[in-house]
Every structure is written in C-alpha cells, then in structure tokens.
Coordinates of C-alpha atoms in Angstrom, one line a residue:
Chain A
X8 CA -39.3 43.5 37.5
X9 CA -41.6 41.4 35.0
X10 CA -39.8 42.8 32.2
X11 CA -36.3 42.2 33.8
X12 CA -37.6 38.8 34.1
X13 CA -38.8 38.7 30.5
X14 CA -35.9 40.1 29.2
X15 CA -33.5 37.2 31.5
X16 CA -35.7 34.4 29.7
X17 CA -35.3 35.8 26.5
X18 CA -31.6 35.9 27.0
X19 CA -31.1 32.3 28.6
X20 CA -33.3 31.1 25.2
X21 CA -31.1 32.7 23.2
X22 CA -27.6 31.1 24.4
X23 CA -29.2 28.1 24.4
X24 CA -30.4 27.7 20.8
X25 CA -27.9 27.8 17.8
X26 CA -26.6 31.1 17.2
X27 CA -25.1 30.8 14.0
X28 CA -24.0 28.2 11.4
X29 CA -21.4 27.1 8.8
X30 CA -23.7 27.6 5.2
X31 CA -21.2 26.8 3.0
X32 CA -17.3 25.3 2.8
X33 CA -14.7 24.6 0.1
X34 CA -12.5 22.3 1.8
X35 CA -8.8 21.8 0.5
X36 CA -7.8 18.1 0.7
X37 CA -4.7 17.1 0.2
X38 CA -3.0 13.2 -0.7
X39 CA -6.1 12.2 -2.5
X40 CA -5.1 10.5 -5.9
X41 CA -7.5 8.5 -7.3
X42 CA -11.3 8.1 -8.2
X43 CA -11.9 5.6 -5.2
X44 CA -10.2 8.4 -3.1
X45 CA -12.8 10.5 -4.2
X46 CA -15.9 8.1 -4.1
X47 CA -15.6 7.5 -0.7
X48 CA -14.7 11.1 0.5
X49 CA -17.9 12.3 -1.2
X50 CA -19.8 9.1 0.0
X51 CA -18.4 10.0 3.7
X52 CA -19.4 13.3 3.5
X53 CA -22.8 12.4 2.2
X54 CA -23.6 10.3 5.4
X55 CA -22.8 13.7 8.1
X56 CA -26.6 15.1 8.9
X57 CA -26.2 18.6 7.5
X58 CA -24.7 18.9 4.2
X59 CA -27.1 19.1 1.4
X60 CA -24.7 18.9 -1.0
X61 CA -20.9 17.2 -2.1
X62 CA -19.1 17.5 -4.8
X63 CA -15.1 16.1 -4.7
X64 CA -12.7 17.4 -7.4
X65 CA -9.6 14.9 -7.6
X66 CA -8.0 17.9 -10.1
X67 CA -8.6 20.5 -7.9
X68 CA -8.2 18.4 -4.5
X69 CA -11.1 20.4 -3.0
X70 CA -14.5 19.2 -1.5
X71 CA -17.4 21.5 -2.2
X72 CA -20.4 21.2 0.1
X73 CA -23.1 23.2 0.4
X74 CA -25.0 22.8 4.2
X75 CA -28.5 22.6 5.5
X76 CA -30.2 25.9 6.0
X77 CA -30.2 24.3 9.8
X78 CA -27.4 22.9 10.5
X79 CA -24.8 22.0 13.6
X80 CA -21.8 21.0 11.4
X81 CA -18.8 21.8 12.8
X82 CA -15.9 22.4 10.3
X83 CA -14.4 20.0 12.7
X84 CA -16.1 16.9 12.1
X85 CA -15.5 17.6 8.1
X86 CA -12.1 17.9 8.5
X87 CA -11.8 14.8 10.9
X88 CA -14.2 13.2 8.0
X89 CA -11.5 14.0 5.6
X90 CA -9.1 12.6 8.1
X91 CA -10.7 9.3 8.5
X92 CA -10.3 8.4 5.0
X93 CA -6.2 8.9 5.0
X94 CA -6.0 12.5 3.5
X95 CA -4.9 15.4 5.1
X96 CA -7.2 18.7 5.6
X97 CA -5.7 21.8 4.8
X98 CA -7.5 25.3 4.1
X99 CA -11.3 25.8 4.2
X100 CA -13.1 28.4 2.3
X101 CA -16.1 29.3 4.8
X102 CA -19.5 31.1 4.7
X103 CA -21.0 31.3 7.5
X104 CA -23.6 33.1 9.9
X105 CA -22.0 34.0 13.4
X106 CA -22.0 36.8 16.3
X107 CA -19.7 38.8 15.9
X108 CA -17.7 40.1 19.3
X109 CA -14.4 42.0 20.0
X110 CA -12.5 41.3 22.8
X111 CA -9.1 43.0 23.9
X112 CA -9.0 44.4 19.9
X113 CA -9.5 41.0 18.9
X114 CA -12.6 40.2 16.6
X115 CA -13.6 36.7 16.8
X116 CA -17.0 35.0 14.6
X117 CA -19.2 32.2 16.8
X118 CA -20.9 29.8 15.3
X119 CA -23.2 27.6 18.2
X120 CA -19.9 25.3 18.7
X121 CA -17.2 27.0 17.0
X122 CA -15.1 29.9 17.6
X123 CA -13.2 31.5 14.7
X124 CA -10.6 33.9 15.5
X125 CA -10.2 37.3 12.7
X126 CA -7.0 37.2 11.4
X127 CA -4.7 40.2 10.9
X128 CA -4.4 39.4 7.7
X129 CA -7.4 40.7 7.1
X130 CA -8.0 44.0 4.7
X131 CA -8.3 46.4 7.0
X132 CA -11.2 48.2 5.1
X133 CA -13.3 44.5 5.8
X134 CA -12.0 45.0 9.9
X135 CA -13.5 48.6 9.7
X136 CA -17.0 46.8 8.2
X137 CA -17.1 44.6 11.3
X138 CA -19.4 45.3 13.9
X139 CA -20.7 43.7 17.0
X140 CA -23.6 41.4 16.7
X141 CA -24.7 38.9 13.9
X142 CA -22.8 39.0 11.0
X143 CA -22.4 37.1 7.2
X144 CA -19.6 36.5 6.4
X145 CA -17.0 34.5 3.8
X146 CA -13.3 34.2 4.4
X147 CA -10.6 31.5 4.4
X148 CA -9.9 28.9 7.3
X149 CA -6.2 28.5 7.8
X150 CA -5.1 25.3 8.6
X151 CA -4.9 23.3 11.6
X152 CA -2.7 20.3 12.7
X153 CA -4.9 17.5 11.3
X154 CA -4.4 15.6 15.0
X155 CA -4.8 18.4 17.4
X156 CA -8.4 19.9 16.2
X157 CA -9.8 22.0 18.7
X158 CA -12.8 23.7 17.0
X159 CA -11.2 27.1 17.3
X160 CA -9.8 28.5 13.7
X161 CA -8.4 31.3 12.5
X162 CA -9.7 33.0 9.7
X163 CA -9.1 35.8 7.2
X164 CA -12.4 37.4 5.9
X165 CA -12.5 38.2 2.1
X166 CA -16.3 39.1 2.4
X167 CA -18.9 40.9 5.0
X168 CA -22.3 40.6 3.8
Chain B
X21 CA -10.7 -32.4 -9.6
X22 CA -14.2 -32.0 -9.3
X23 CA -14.1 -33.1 -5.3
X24 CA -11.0 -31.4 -5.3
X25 CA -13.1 -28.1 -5.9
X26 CA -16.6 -28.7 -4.2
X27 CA -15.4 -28.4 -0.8
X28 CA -12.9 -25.1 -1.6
X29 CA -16.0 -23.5 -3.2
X30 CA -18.1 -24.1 0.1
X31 CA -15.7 -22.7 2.0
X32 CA -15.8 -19.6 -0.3
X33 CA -19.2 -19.3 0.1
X34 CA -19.2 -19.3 3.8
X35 CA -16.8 -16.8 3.6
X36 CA -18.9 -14.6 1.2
X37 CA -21.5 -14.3 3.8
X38 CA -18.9 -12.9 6.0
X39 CA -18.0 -10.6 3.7
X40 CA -21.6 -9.8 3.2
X41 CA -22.2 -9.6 6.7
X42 CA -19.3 -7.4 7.6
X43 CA -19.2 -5.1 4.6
X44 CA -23.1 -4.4 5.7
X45 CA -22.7 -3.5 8.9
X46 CA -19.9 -1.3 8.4
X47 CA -19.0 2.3 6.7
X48 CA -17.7 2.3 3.8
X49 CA -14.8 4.6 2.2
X50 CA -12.3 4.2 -0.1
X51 CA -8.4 4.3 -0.7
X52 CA -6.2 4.2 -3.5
X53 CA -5.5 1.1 -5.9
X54 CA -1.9 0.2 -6.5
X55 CA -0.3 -2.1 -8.5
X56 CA -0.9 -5.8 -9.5
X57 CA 2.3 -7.6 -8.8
X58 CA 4.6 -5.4 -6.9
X59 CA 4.3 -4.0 -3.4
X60 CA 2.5 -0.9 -2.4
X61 CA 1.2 1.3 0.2
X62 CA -2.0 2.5 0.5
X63 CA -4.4 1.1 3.1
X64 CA -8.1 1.5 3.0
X65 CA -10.3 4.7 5.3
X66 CA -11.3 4.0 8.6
X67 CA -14.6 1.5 8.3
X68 CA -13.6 1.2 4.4
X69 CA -14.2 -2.3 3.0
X70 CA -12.7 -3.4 -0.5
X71 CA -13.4 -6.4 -2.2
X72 CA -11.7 -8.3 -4.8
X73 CA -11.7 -11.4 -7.0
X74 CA -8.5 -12.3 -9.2
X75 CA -8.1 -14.9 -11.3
X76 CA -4.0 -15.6 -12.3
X77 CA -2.6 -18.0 -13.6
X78 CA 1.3 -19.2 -13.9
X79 CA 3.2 -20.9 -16.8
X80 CA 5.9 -23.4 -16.3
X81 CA 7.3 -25.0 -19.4
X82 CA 5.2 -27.7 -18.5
X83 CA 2.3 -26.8 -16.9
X84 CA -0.2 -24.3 -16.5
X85 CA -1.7 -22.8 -13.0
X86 CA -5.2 -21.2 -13.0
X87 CA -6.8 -19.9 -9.7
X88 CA -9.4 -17.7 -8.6
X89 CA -8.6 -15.5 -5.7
X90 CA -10.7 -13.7 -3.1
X91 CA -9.8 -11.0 -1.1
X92 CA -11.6 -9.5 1.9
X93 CA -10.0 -5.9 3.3
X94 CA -11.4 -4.3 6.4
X95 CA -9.7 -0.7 7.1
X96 CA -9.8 -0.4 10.9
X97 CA -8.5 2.9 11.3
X98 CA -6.8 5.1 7.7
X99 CA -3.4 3.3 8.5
X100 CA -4.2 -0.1 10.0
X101 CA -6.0 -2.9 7.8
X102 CA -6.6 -6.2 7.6
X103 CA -7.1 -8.4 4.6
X104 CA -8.1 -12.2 4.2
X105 CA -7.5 -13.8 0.8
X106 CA -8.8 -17.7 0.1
X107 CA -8.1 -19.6 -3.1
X108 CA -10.1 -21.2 -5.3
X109 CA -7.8 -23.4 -7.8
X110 CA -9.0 -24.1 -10.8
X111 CA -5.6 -26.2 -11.9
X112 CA -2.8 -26.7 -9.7
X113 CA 0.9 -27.2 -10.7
X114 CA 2.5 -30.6 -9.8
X115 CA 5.6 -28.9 -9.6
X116 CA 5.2 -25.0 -8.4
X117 CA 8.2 -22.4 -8.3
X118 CA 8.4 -20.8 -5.1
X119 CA 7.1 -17.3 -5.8
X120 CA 4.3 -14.9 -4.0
X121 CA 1.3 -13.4 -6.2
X122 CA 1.2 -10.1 -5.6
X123 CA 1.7 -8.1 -2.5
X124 CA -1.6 -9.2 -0.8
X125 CA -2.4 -12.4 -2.4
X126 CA -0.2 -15.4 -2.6
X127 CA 0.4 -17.4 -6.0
X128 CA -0.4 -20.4 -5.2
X129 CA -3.1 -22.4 -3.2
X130 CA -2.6 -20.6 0.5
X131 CA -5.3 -18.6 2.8
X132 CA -3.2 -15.9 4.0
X133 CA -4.6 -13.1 6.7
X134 CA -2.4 -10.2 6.8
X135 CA -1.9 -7.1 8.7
X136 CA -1.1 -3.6 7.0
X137 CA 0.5 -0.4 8.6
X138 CA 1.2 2.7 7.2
X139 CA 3.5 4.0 9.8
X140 CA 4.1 6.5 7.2
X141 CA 2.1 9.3 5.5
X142 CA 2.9 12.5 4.3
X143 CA 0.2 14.0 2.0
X144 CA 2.2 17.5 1.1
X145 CA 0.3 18.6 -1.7
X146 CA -2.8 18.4 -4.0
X147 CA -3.0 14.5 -5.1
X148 CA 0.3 13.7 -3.5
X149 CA 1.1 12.0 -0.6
X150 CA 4.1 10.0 0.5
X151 CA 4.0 6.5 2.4
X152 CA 5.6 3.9 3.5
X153 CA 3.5 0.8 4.8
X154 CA 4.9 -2.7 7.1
X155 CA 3.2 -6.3 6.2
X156 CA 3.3 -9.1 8.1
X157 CA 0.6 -12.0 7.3
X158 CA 0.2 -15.8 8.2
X159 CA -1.0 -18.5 5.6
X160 CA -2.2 -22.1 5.7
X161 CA -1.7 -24.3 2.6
X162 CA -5.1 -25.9 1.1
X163 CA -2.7 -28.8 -0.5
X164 CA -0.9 -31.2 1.3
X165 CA 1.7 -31.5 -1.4
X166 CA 3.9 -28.4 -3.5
X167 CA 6.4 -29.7 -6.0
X168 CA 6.8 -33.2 -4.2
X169 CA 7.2 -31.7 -1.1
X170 CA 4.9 -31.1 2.1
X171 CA 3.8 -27.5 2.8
X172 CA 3.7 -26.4 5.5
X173 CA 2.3 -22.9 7.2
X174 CA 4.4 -19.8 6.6
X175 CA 4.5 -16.3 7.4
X176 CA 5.2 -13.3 5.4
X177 CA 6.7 -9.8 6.3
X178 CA 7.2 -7.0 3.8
X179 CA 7.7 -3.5 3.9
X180 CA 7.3 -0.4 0.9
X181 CA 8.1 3.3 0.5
X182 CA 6.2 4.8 -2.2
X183 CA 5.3 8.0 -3.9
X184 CA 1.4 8.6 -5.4
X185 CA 0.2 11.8 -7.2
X186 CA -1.8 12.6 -10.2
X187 CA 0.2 11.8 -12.5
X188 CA 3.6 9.4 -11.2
X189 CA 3.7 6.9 -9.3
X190 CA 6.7 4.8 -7.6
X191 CA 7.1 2.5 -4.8
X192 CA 10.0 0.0 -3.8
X193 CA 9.6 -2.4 -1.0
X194 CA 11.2 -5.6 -0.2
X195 CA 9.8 -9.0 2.2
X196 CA 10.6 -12.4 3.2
X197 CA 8.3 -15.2 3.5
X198 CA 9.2 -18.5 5.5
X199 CA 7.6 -21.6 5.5
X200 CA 7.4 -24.0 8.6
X201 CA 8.8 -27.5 8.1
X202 CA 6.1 -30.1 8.1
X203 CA 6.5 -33.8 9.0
X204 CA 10.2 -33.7 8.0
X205 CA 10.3 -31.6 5.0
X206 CA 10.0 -27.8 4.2
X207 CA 9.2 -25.7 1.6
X208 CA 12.3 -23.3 0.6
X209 CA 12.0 -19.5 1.8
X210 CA 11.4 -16.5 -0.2
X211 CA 13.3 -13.2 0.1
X212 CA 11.9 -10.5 -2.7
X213 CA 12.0 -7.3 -3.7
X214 CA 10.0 -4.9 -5.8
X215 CA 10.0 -1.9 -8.0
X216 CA 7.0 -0.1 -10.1
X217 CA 6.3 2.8 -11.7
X218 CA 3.5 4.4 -12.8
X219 CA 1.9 7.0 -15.1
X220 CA -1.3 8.7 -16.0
X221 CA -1.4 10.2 -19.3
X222 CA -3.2 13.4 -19.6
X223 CA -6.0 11.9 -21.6
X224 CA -6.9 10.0 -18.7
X225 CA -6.4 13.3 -15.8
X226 CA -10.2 13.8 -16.2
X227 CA -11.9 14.8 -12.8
X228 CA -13.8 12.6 -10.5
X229 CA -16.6 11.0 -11.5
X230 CA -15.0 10.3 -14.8
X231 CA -13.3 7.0 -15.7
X232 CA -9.4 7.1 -14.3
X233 CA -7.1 4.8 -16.1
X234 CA -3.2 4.3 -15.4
X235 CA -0.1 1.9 -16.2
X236 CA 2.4 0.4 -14.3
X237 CA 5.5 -1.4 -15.2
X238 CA 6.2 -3.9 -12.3
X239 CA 9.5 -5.8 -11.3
X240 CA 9.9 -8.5 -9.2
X241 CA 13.3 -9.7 -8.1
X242 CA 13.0 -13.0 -6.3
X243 CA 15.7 -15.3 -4.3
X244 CA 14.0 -19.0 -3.6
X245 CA 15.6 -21.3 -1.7
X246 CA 15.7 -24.7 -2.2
X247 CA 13.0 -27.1 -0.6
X248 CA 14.0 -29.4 2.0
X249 CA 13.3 -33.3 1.5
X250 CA 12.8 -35.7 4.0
X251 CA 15.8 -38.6 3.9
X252 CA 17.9 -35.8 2.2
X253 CA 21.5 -36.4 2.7
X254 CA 23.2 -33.2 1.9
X255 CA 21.4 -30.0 1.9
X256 CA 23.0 -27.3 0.1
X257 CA 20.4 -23.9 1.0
X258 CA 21.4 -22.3 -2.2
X259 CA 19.0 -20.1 -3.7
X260 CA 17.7 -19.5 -7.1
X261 CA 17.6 -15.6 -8.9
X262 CA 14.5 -14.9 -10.2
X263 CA 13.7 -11.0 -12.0
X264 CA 10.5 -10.4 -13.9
X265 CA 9.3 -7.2 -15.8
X266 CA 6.0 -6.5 -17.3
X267 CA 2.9 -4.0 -17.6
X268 CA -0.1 -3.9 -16.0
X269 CA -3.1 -1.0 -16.2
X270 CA -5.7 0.1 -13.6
X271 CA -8.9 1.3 -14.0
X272 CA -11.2 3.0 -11.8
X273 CA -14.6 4.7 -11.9
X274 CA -16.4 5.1 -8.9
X275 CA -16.5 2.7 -6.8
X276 CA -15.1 0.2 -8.9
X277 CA -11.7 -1.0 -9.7
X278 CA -10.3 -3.0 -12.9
X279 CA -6.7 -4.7 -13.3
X280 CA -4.7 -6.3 -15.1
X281 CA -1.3 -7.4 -16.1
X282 CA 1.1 -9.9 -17.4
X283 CA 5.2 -10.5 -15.6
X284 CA 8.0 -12.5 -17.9
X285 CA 11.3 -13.6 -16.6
X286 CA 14.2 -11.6 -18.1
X287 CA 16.5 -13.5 -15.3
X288 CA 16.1 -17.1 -14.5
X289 CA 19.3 -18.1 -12.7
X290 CA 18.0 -21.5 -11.4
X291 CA 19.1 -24.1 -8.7
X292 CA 18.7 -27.7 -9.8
X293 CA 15.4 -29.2 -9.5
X294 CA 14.1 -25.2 -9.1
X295 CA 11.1 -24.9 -11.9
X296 CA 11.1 -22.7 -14.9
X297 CA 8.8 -20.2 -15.7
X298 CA 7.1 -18.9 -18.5
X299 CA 4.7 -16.0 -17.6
X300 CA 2.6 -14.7 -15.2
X301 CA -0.8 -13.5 -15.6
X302 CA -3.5 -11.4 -13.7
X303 CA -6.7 -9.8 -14.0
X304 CA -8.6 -8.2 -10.6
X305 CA -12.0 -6.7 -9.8
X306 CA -12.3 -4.3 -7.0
X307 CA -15.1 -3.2 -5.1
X308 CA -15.0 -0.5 -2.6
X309 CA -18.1 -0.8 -0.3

C-alpha cells in the first residue's frame, strides 16, 4: 500500500514538472526585407526568457535560436514573436526532448505545453525507430495559420536520436 | 528670426522628453524603411518606436526654405501606427507652393499627427511581402501667414499599394490634403499622387548585420489649387500640374537608418500667382528603438 502510494506521488510529480522541451529551432520567416526588419526580430527574440541564442538571416529569411538547457518556450510564442513584428511565420526546423505516445496508430511528441502530431510523411524506417516514452528528436514543423495558433503542430521527423 | 525660433525649439524639446519618455517605457522592434518623397507602406512592429530628424529644404526661383523636421512613430499593433512630426524652420518662404514633404512629414511649417493602417499584407515568400496601407492625419500651421494668405488647419488622407523584396521595390499610392478656411481666406487643396521604384544591387545583398544600402527613383505628380483671398471677387478653383522626378538612397545598418534625396520639376504647368520651383532637397536620420 506504501509503495502504491509512493509510486502515485512519484507519478503526480512527474505530470506536474516539465516533461520535455524545445532545444533548438530554425524558424522560416517570411516578408522581412531589410536590416531594421532584422534588428528588431533578433532584438524581440532576445527579450523571450529561454533562448540563449539568435541569429536572423535577411538572405536566408530564417531565425536561428538555440534555447536554454531549461526552458518553457513554446514554438508558439516564437512564432507569435515573429508575428508581432509584421512578418509572417512559416516552417520550423525543431529539436526537441518530448514523450513519445501512440494513440489510435497515431504517434504524437509532448513537450510540457505543446503537442506535436507525427506526420505521415515521415520515413517509415524513422516511424519504425519510434517508441513509447522520452524521445530526441529533430524534424520539420509545418506551418500553421499565423492567426489561429493553437500550440498543436504537425511535424515530419528527419532524426531520432 | 531668432524669436521666431526660440519658442519652436522649446516646444521641440518638450516633445523630446516625450519621445524619451515613451520610447523608454515601451518595446522596441523594427520595420522596413521606404522611400523619401513618395508614398509607402510599411508600418512599424507592435511596441516598435522609430525616430527621425530631417532637415529639407525647397527652392523657388526666389527663395530658399530650410527646416528641420522631427518625427515620433509609435507602432501600436504590426498594422496600426501612429506618428507625430513638429517643425523646426530654419527659413521660411514668403511665398510657399502648395506641396506635401514626403508621405509622413509635410513641407512646410505644419505639426501633423497621423494614423497609418496596413489593411493589407501578404508576405508570400522569403523577403517579400505585398501591402497596401490608408493615411489619414490632421495638421496645425505654426505661421499665421503662407504665400499672403492665412492658414489654416487641414487634414490629409492617402492611400499606397506596394511591393518590397530583396532586391525591387515599387509602390504607387495617391492622397488629398484640404485645408480649412481661416478668417475669410483658405489655403488651396492638394490632390497627389506617387510612384517609386527601387533596387538593391547585389553588392549591397550582404546578410544582416552588414550595412544594407538601396536607391529609389521617386515621382510626384501634384494638382494645387489656387488659394482663396479674402475680398476676392471672382474665384476661378483652377489647379496647377506639378510632376517631379529624382533619386534618393537608403541606408541601413542595425538599428539605424540614413536617407537622402533630391526631386526637380520636369512639369510645371502653373496657375497665375502659383510659385515656381526649383528643387527639392532631403536628408533623414532614423532610429529604431
């Protein structure tokens, strides 16, 4: 009965704390034409508690950031970020550190406040790599209706650590 | 003169401080620079601040305008912002053609507050966007008297379509601005339109942070009517024709902009008592807080 108890505590701890993060992301950004675009993308970005590091590319109309080894970031509030300064989010190029759970043959990643959905465009021999539990992995965010972001993406894996 | 400028640079300094205050207490992002003269769409990111001080001057064939310009612009959300711009004139023209600066700042000595929305946006690839953007601003004259007639208050509307990427640029827009009679006599109105295109050579397509430089040629086409004189017998409300062409460059690094650019009439098609010009000139400093 102690042990049940034990095991119930444990298991209440563990919901309750983060259960994975968003380590690193390569967002696409598109509309953004000049170096003042760019200043105050990166300077935006700089300001979100979590990233460690920015970088904008005006040729390559990508932000790289690197996050916190603990971190809540949502890919949500980066891409509302981008959002906020008149550009438009597309794809993300994710790593990330999630549990990994397969419902109805669906395989879906959790972060602690964000739900990413496998896509079935995804290499079947990566699908066959995927197993329950916590999982690393890299893969590419599709994207979302810049003013309907719900925190649930979909995304295709390229890479299972 | 000299009392003509004391109090003008008091009030600029009271309105500094407001800038100061505001840009303080607020985030700060930035959004793309347009061109000098001609109209243009891009309004600042939500909590962005961008200030600016021009000086421009205008050449009659008699006379020669200088003025320093400041300009306060507050984004509240990416499409909506608002922008306060306040003289300081340097030398004033007795006799002043009826024209507008540029598409946020008026030519001659007028505070104007205006209101920009980008009802528009469609950013459909990597650096390009599409956008149109609606103007409408009100303005109070700092002199009592323009060309031997009394100014009065006057309000603006514009509107501009445009298309931004890394390397062309184009945007055509058109506005009205009328001002309000005052004790019997009125200033004529101002229908305009505008054209400019833009390029940035390769040389200059180096990525962010590095220097980013680009040129415009600007057109303004511009339709004054005449001013109205008190005691005037016969009023005719025929309109001059007005079309300038010239270059102007932008350059950015960081959070700093630089521009600067010259317009000359190739048309001058003018009603009588309607004032020649000679050039326009402009230089700006941007600051994106």
């Amino acid at each position: 009965m102690r042990n049940i108890f034990r095991i119930m505590i444990i298991g209440l701890f563990g919901i309750g704390t983060a259960s994975g993060q968003i380590t690193k992301v390569d967002q696409e950004v598109y509309g953004m034409d000049c170096a003042p675009c760019a200043y105050g993308l990166e300077r935006g970005l700089k300001k979100m508690d979590g990233l460690q590091e920015v970088r904008v590319s005006l040729n390559d109309g990508k932000a790289y950031m690197g996050l916190a080894a603990e971190n809540g970031l949502k890919l949500r509030s980066i891409q509302e970020e981008v959002k906020k300064n008149g550009f438009s989010a597309k794809k993300a190029e994710v790593t990330l550190i999630g549990n990994a759970t397969k419902e109805d043959g669906q395989w879906y990643i959790e972060t602690a406040n964000e739900r990413f959905s496998v896509s079935q465009d995804t290499p079947k021999a990566l699908l066959q790599k995927l197993t329950v539990g916590t999982a690393t992995i890299s893969g590419t965010v599709q994207d979302e209706e810049d003013d309907n972001l719900s925190g649930q993406w979909s995304i295709v894996l390229t890479k299972i650590e | 003169m000299i009392s003509k400028i004391f109090p003008k640079i008091s009030l600029n300094i009271g309105y500094f401080k407001l800038i100061v205050l505001l840009a303080i207490s607020g985030t700060a992002m930035a959004q793309g620079h347009g061109p000098l003269y001609g109209l243009q769409t891009p309004t600042l990111a939500k909590g962005g601040v961008d200030l600016n001080v021009a000086g421009m001057s205008l050449g009659t064939e008699t006379e020669t305008s200088y003025m320093l310009r400041y300009l306060f612009s507050y984004g509240i959300t990416e499409d909506l912002q608002i922008n306060l711009t306040t003289p300081t004139m340097i030398e004033r023209l007795g006799d002043a053609p009826r024209t507008r600066g540029n598409s946020n700042m008026t030519a001659n000595g007028d505070i104007e507050a205006s209101l920009w929305y980008r009802f528009f946006s469609n950013a459909f690839g990597v650096g390009k966007r599409f956008e149109s953007t609606a103007i409408v601003g009100v303005s109070a004259p700092t002199d009592d008297v323009r060309g031997q007639v009394n100014v009065g208050n006057s309000v603006h509307a514009a509107i501009s379509t445009g298309y931004a990427s890394r390397t062309w640029y184009g945007w055509i827009g058109g506005g009205y601005q009328y001002y309000f009679e005052k004790d019997g006599e009125q200033l004529g109105d101002l229908p305009y339109a505008s054209a400019v295109v833009g390029y940035r050579p390769n040389i200059f397509m180096g990525d962010y942070p590095k220097p980013d430089w680009r040129i415009f040629i600007e057109s303004l086409a511009e339709f004054p009517g005449d001013n109205k004189f008190e005691g005037q017998m016969d009023f005719t409300d025929s309109r001059s024709t007005k079309v300038l062409v010239g270059p102007s460059f932008l350059g950015l690094y960081g959070a700093w902009g630089i521009s600067f650019g010259a317009m000359f009439p190739v048309v001058q098609d003018l009603t009588l008592g309607a004032v020649k010009e000679r050039y326009r000139l402009a230089i700006n400093l941007s600051y994106w807080l």
